[in-house]
Every structure is written in C-alpha cells, then in structure tokens.
Tab-separated table of N, CA, C and O in Angstrom:
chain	number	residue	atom	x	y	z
A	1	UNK	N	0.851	-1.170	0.000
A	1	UNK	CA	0.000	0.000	0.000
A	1	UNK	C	0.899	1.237	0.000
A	1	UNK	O	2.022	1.162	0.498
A	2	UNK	N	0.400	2.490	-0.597
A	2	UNK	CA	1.414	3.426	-1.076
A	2	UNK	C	0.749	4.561	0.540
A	2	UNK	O	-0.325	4.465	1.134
A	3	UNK	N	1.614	5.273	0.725
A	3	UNK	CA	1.305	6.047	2.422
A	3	UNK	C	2.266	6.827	1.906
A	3	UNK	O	3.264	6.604	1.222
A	4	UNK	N	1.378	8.546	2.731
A	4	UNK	CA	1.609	10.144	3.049
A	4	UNK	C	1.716	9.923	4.814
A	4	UNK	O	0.968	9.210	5.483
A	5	UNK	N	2.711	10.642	5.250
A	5	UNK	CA	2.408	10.950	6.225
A	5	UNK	C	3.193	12.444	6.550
A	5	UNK	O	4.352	12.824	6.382
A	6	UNK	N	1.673	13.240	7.232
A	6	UNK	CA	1.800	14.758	7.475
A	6	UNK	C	2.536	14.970	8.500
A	6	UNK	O	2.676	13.931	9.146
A	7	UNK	N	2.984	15.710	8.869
A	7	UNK	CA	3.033	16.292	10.384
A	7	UNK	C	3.822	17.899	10.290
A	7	UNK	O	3.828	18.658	9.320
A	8	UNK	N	4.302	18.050	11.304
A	8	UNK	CA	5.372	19.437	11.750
A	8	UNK	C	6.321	18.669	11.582
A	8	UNK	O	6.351	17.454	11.779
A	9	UNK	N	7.765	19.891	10.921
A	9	UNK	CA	8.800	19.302	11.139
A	9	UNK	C	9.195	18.896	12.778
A	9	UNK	O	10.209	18.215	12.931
A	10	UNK	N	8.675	19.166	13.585
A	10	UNK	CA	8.883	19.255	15.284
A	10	UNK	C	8.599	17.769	15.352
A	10	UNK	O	8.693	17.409	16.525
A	11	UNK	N	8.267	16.700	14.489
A	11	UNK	CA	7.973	15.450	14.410
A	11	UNK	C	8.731	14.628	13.298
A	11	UNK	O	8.185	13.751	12.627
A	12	UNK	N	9.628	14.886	13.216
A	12	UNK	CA	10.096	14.645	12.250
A	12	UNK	C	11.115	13.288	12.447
A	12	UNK	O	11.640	12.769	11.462
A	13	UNK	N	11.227	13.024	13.155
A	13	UNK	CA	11.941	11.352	14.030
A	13	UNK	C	10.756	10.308	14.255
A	13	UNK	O	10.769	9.078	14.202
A	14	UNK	N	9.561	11.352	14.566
A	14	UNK	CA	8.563	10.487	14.897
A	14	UNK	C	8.321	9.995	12.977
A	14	UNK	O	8.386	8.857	12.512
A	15	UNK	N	8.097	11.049	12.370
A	15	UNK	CA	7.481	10.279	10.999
A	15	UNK	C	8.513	9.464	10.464
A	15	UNK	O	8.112	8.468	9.864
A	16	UNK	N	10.210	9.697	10.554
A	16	UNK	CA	10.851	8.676	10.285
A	16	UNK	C	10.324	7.125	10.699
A	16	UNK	O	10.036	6.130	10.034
A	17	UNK	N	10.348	7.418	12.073
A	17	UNK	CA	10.125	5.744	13.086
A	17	UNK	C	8.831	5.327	12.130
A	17	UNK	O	8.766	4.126	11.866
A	18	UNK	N	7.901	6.095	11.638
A	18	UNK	CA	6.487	5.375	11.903
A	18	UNK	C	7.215	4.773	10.077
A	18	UNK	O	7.411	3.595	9.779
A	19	UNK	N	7.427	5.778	9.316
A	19	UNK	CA	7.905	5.302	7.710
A	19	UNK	C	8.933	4.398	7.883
A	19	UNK	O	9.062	3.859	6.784
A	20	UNK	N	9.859	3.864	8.773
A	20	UNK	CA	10.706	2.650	8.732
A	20	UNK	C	9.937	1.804	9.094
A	20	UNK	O	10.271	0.674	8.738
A	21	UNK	N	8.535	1.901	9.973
A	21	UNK	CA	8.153	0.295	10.270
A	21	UNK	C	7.346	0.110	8.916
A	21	UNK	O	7.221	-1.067	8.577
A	22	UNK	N	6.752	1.098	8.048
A	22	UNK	CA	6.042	0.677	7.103
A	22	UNK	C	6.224	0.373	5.998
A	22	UNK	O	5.378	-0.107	5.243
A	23	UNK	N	7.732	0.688	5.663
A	23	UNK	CA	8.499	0.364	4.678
A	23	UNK	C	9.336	-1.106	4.684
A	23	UNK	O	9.612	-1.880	3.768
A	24	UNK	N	9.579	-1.134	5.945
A	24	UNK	CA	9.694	-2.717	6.586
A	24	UNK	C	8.963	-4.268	6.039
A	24	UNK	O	9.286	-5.435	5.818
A	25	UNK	N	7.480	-3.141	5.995
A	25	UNK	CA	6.546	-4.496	5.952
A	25	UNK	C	6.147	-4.162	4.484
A	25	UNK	O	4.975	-4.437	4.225
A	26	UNK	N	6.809	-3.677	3.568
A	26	UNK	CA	6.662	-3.816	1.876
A	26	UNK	C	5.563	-2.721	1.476
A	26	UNK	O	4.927	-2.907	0.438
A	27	UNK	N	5.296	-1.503	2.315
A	27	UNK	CA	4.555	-0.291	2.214
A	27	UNK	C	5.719	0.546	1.444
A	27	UNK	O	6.946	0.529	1.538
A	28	UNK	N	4.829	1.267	0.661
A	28	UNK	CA	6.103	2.360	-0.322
A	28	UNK	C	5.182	3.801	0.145
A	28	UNK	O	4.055	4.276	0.008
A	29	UNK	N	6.566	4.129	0.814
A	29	UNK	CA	6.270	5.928	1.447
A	29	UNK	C	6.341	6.952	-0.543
A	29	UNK	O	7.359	6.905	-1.233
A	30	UNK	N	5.436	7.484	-0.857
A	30	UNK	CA	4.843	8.189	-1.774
A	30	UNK	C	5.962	9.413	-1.896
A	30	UNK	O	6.536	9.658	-2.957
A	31	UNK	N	6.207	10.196	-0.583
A	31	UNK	CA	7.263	10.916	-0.581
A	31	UNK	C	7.798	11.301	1.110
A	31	UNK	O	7.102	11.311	2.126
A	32	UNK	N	9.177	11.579	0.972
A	32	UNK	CA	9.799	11.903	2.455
A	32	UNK	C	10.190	13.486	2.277
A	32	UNK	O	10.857	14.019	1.391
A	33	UNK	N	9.690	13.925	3.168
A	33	UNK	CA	9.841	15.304	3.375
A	33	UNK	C	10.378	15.535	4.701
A	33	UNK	O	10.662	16.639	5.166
A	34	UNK	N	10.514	14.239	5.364
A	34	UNK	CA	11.517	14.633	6.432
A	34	UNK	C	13.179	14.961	5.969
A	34	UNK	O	14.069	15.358	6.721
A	35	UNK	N	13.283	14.663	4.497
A	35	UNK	CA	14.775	14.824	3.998
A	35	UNK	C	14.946	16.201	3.647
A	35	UNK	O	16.097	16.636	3.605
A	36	UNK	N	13.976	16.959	3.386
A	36	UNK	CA	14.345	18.766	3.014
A	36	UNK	C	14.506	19.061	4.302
A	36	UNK	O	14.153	18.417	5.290
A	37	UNK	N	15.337	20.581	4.185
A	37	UNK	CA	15.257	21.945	4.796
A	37	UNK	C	14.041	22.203	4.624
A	37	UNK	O	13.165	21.883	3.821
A	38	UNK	N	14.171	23.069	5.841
A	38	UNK	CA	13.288	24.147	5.836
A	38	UNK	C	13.362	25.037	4.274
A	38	UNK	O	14.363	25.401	3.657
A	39	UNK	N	11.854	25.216	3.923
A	39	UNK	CA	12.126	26.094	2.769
A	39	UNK	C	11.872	27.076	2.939
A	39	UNK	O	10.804	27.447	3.427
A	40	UNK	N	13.111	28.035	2.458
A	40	UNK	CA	12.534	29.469	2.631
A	40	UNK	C	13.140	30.553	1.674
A	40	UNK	O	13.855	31.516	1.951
A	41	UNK	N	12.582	30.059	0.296
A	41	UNK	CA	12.622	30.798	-0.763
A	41	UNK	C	11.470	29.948	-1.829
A	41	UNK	O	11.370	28.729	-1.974
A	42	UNK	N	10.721	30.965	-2.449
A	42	UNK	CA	9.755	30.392	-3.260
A	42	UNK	C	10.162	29.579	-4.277
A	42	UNK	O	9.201	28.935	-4.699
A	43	UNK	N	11.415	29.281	-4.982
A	43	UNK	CA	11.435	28.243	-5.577
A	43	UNK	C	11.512	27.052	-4.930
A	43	UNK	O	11.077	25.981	-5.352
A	44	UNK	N	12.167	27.281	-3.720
A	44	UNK	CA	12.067	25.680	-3.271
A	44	UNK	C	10.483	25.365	-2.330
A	44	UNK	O	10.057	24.240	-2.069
A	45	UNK	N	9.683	26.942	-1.869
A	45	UNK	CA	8.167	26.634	-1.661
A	45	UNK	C	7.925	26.114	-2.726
A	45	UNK	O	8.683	25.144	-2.735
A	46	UNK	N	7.140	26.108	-4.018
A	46	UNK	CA	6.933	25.468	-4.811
A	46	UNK	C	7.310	24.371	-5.010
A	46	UNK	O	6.441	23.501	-5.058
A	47	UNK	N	8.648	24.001	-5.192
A	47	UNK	CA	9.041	22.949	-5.657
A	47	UNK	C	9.194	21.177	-4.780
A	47	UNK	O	9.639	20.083	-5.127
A	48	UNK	N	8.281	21.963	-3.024
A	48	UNK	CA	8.320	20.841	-2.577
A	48	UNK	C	6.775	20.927	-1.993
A	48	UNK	O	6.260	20.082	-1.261
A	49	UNK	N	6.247	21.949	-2.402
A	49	UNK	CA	4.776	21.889	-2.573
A	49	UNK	C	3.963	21.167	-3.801
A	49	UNK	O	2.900	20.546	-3.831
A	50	UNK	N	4.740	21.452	-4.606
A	50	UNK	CA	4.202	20.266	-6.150
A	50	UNK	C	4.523	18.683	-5.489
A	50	UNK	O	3.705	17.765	-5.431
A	51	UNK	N	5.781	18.656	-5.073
A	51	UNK	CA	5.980	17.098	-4.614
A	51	UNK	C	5.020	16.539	-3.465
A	51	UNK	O	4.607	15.380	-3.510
A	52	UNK	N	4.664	17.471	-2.371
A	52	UNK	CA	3.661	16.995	-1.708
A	52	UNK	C	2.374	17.198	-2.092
A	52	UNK	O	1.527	16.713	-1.341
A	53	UNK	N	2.074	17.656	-2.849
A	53	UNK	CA	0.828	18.036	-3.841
A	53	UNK	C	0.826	16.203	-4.502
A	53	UNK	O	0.134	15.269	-4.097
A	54	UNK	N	1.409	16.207	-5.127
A	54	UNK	CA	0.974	14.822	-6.037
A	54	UNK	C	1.689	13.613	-4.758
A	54	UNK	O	1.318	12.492	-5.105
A	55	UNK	N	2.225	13.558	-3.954
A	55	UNK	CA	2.431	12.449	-2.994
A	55	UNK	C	0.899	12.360	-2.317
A	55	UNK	O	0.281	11.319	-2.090
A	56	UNK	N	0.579	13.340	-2.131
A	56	UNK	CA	-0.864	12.906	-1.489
A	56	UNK	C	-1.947	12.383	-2.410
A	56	UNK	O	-2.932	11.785	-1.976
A	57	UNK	N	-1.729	12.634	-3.750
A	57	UNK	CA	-2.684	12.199	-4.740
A	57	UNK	C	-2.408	10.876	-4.615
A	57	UNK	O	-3.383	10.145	-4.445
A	58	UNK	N	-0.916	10.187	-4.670
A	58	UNK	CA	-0.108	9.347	-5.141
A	58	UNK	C	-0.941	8.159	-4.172
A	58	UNK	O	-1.516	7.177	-4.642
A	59	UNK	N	-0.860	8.473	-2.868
A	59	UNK	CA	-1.267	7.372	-1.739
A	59	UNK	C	-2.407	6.931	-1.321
A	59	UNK	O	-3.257	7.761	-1.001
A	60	UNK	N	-2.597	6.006	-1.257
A	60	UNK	CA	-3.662	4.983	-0.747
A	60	UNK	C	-4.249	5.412	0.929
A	60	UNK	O	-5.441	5.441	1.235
A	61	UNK	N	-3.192	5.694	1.792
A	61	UNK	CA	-3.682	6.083	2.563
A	61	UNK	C	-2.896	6.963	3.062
A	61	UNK	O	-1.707	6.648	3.010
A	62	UNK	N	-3.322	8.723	3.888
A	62	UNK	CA	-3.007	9.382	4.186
A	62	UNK	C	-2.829	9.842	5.875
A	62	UNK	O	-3.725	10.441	6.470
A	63	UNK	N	-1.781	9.530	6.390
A	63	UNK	CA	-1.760	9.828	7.578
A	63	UNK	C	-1.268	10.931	8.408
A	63	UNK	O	-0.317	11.496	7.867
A	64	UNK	N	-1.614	11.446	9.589
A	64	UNK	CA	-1.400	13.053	9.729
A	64	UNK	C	-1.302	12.900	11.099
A	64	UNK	O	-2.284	12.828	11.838
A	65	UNK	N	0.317	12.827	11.613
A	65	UNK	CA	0.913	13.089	12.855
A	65	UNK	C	0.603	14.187	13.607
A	65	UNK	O	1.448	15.019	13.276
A	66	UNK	N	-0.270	14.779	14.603
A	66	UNK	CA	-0.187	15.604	15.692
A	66	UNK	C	0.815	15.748	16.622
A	66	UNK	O	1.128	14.891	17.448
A	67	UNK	N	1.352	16.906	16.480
A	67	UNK	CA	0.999	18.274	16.282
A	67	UNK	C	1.413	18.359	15.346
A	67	UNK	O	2.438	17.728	15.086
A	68	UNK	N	0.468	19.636	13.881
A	68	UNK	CA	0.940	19.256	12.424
A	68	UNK	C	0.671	21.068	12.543
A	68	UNK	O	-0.035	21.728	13.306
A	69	UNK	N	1.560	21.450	11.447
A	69	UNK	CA	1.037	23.063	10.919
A	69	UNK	C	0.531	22.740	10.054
A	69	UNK	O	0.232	21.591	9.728
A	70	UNK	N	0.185	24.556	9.069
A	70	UNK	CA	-0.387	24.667	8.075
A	70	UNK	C	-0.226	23.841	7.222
A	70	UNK	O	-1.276	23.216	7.066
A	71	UNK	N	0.899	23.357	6.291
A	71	UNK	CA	1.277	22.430	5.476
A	71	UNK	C	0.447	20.972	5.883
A	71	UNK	O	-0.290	20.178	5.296
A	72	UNK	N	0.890	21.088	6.920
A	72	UNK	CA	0.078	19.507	6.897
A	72	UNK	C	-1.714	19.090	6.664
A	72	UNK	O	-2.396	18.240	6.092
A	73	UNK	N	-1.905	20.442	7.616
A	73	UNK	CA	-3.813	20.774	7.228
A	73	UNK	C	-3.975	20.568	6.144
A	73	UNK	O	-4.524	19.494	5.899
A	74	UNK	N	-3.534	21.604	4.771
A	74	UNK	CA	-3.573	21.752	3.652
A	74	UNK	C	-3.481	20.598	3.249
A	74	UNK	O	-4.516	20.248	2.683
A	75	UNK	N	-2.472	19.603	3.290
A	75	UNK	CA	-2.295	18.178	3.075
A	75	UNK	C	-3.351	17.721	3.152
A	75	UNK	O	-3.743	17.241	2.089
A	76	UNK	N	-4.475	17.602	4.522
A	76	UNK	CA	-5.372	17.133	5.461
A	76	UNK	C	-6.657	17.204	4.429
A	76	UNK	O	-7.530	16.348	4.280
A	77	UNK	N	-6.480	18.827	3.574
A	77	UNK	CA	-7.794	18.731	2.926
A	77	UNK	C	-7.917	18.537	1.476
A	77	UNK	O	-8.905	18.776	0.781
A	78	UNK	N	-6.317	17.882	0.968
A	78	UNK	CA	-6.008	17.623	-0.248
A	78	UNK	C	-6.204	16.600	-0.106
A	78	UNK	O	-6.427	16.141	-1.226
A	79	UNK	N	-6.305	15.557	0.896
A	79	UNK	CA	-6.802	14.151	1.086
A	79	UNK	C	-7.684	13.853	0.953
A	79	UNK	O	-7.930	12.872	0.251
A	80	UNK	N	-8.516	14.488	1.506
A	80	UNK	CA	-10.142	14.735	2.199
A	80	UNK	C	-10.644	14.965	0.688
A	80	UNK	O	-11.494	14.143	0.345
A	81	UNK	N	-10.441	15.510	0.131
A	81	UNK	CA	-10.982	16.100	-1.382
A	81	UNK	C	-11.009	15.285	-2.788
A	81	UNK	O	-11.818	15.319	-3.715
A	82	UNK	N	-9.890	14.585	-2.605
A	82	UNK	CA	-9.399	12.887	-3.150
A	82	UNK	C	-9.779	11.869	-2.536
A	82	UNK	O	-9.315	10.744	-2.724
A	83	UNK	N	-10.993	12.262	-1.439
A	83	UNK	CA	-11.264	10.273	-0.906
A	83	UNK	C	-10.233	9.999	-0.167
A	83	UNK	O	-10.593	9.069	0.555
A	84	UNK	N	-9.179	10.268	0.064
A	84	UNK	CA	-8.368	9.600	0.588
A	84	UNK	C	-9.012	8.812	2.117
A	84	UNK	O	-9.731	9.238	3.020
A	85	UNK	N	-8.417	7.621	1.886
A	85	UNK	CA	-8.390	7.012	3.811
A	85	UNK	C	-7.211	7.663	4.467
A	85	UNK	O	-6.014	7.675	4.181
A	86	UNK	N	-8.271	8.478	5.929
A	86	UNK	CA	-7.175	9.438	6.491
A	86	UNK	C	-7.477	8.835	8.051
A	86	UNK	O	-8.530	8.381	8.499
A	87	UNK	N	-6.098	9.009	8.738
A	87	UNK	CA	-5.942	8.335	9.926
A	87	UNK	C	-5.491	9.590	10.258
A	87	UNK	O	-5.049	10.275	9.335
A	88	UNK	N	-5.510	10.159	11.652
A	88	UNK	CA	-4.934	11.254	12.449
A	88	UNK	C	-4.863	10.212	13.683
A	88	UNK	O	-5.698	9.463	14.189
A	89	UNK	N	-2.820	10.629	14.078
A	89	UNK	CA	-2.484	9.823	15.456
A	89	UNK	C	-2.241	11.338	16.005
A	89	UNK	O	-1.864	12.319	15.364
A	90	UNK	N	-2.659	11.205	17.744
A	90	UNK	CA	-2.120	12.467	18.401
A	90	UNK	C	-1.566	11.581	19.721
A	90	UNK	O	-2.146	10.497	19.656
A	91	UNK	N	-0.627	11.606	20.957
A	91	UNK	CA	0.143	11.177	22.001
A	91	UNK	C	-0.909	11.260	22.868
A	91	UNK	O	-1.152	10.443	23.756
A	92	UNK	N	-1.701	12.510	22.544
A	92	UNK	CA	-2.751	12.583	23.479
A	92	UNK	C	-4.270	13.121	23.298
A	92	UNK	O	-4.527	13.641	22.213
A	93	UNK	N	-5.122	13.054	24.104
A	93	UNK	CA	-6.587	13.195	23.525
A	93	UNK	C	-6.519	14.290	22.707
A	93	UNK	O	-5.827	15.245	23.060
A	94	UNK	N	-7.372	14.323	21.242
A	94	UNK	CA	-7.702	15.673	20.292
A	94	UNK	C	-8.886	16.291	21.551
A	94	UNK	O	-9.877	15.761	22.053
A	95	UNK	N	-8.307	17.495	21.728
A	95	UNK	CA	-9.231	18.473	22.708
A	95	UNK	C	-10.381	19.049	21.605
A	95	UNK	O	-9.874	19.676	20.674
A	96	UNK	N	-11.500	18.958	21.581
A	96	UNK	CA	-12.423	19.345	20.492
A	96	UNK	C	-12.496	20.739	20.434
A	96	UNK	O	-12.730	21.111	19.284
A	97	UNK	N	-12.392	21.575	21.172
A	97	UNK	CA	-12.052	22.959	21.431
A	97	UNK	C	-10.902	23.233	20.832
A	97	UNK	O	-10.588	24.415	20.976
A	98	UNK	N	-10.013	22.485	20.103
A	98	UNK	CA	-8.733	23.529	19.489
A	98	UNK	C	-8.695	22.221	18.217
A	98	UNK	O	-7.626	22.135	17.613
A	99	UNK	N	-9.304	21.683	17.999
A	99	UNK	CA	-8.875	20.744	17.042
A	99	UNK	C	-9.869	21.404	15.487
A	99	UNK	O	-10.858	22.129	15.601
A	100	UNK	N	-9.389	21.008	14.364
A	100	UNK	CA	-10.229	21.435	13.082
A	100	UNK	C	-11.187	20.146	12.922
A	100	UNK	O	-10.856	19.057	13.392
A	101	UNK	N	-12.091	20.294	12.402
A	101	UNK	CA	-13.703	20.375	12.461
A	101	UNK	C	-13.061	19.371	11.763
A	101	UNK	O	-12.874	18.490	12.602
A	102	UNK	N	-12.498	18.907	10.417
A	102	UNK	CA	-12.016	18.329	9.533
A	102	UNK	C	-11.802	16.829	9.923
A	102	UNK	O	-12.012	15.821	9.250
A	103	UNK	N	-11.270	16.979	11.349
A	103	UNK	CA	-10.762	15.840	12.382
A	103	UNK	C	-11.942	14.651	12.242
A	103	UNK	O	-11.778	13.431	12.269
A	104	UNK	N	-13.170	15.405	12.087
A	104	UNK	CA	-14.579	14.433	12.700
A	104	UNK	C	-15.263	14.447	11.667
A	104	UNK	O	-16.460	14.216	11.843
A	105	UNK	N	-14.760	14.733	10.117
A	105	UNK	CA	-15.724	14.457	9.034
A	105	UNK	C	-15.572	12.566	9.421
A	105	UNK	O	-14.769	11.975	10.141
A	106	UNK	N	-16.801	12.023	8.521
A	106	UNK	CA	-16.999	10.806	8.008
A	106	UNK	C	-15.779	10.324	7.339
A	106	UNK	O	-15.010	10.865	6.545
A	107	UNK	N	-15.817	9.110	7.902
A	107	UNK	CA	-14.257	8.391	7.533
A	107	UNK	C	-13.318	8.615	7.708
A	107	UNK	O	-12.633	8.159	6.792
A	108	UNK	N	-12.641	9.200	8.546
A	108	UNK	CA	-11.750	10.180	9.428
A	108	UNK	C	-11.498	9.186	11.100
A	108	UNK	O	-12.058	8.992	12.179
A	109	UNK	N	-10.550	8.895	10.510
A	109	UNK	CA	-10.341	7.524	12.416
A	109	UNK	C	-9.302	8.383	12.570
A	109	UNK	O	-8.470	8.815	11.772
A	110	UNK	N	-9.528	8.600	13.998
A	110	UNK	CA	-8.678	9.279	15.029
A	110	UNK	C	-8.467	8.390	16.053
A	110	UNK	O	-9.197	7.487	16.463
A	111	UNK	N	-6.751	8.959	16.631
A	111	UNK	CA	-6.004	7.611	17.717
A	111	UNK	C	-5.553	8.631	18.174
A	111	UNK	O	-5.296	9.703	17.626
A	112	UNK	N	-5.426	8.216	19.465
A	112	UNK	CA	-4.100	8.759	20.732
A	112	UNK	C	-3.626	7.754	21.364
A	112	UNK	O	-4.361	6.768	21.310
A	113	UNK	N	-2.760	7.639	21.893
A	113	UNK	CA	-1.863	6.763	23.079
A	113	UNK	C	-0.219	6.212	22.145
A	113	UNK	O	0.365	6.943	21.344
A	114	UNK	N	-0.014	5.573	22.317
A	114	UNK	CA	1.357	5.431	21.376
A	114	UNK	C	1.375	4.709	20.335
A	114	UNK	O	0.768	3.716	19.934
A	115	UNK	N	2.494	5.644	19.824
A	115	UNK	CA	2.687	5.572	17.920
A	115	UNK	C	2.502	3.551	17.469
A	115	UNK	O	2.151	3.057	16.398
A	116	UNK	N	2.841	2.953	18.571
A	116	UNK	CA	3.070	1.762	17.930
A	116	UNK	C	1.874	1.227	18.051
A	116	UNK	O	1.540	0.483	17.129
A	117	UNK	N	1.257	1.358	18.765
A	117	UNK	CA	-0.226	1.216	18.643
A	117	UNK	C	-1.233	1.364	17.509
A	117	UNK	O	-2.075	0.593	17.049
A	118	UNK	N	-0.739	3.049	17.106
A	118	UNK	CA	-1.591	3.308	16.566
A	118	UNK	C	-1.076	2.686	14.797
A	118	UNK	O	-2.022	2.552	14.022
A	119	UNK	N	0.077	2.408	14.347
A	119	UNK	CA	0.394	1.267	13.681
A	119	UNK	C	-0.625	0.386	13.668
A	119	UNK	O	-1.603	0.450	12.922
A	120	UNK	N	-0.386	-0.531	14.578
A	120	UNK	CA	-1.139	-1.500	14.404
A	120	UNK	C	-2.242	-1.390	14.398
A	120	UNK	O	-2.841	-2.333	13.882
A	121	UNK	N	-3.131	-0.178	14.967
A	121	UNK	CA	-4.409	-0.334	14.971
A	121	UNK	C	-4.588	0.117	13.338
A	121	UNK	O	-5.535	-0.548	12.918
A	122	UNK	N	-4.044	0.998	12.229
A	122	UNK	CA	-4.325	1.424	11.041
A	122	UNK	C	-4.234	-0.244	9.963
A	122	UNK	O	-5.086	-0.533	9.122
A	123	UNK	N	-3.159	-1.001	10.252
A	123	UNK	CA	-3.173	-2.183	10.050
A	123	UNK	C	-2.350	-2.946	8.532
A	123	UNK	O	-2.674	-3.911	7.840
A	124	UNK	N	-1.375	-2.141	8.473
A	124	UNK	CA	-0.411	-1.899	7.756
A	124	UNK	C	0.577	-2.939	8.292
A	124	UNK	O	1.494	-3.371	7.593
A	125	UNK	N	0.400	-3.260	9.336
A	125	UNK	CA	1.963	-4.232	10.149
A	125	UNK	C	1.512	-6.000	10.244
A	125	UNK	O	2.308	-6.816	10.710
C-alpha cells in the first residue's frame, strides 16, 4: 500500500520511526519530506509543494501526525478532497475545542496513546 504521512517538522523522528516500520513491511512511502530543509525561498516553496501536492494524490492512505502546521492541514484537505483514507495519530486526547472540524468528518479515524499502537491499529503491520 502506497502512504503520506503529514506532520510538523517538530515530528520529524517520529514520521521517520512510523515510515521505517512501514516500509519494513513492503509499504512504499509516496514521498519523504523529512529529507528537506526548511524552505525558505519560493522556488524551493513550490518545488516541494508540487511534490507533496501529487504524494498525497499518489497514496492509498493518508496519515497526519499531531501536532501538524499549516502544510500539513492543507495536506489534510487535499486528502479529504481525493477520498483519501485518512488516519490522524495524536500522544494525546484531540481536545475538540482547538482541534479542526475536519478531524470528525466521516471516515476520518482518530487515535491517541502510542505511535506503535496506533500502527497496528491502522493495520499496515
């Protein structure tokens, strides 16, 4: 199965760990964006916004590490807009008071407690 996974760069060990166990078990990561810099000039905005632009088209299923910024939302509703099957993991409960509405559309599974868990509960392993 082909897999996106969103987050903040502030997670960026975490999306490694979760893309080595899934690549492990014969899953192909669509694209790694834990390998750029920070971008901060519009050719390279663009040029790794087109790549995560079509990685999210690219995948079967789309997953979105908490705590995520803008980029990743945007991701969130480029999924959402393509059907995608979207999983959101957070460490700890989504507080419904600060979370996007987006979280609780239909077909939208949400997890907290730990990453390896929530692996196995998506069912990839």
């Amino acid at each position: 199965m082909k897999f996106y996974i969103a987050s903040s760069f502030a997670n960026k060990q975490l999306v490694r760990y979760m893309s080595q166990k899934l690549i492990l078990k014969k899953h192909t990561q669509t694209y790694d964006w834990t390998k750029n810099q920070r971008a901060v000039t519009d050719v390279l905005l663009h040029s790794i916004g087109t790549l995560e632009k079509q990685a999210v088209a690219d995948c079967d299923i789309f997953l979105l590490l908490l705590p995520a910024g803008k980029g990743s939302h945007t991701e969130l509703g480029i999924a959402l807009a393509l059907g995608k099957k979207v999983h959101i993991y957070s460490p700890e409960n989504i507080d419904p008071a600060t979370a996007s509405a987006f979280y609780y559309l239909e077909g939208v599974e949400r997890f907290n407690g730990m990453i390896d868990d929530f692996i196995e509960t998506i069912g990839l392993v």
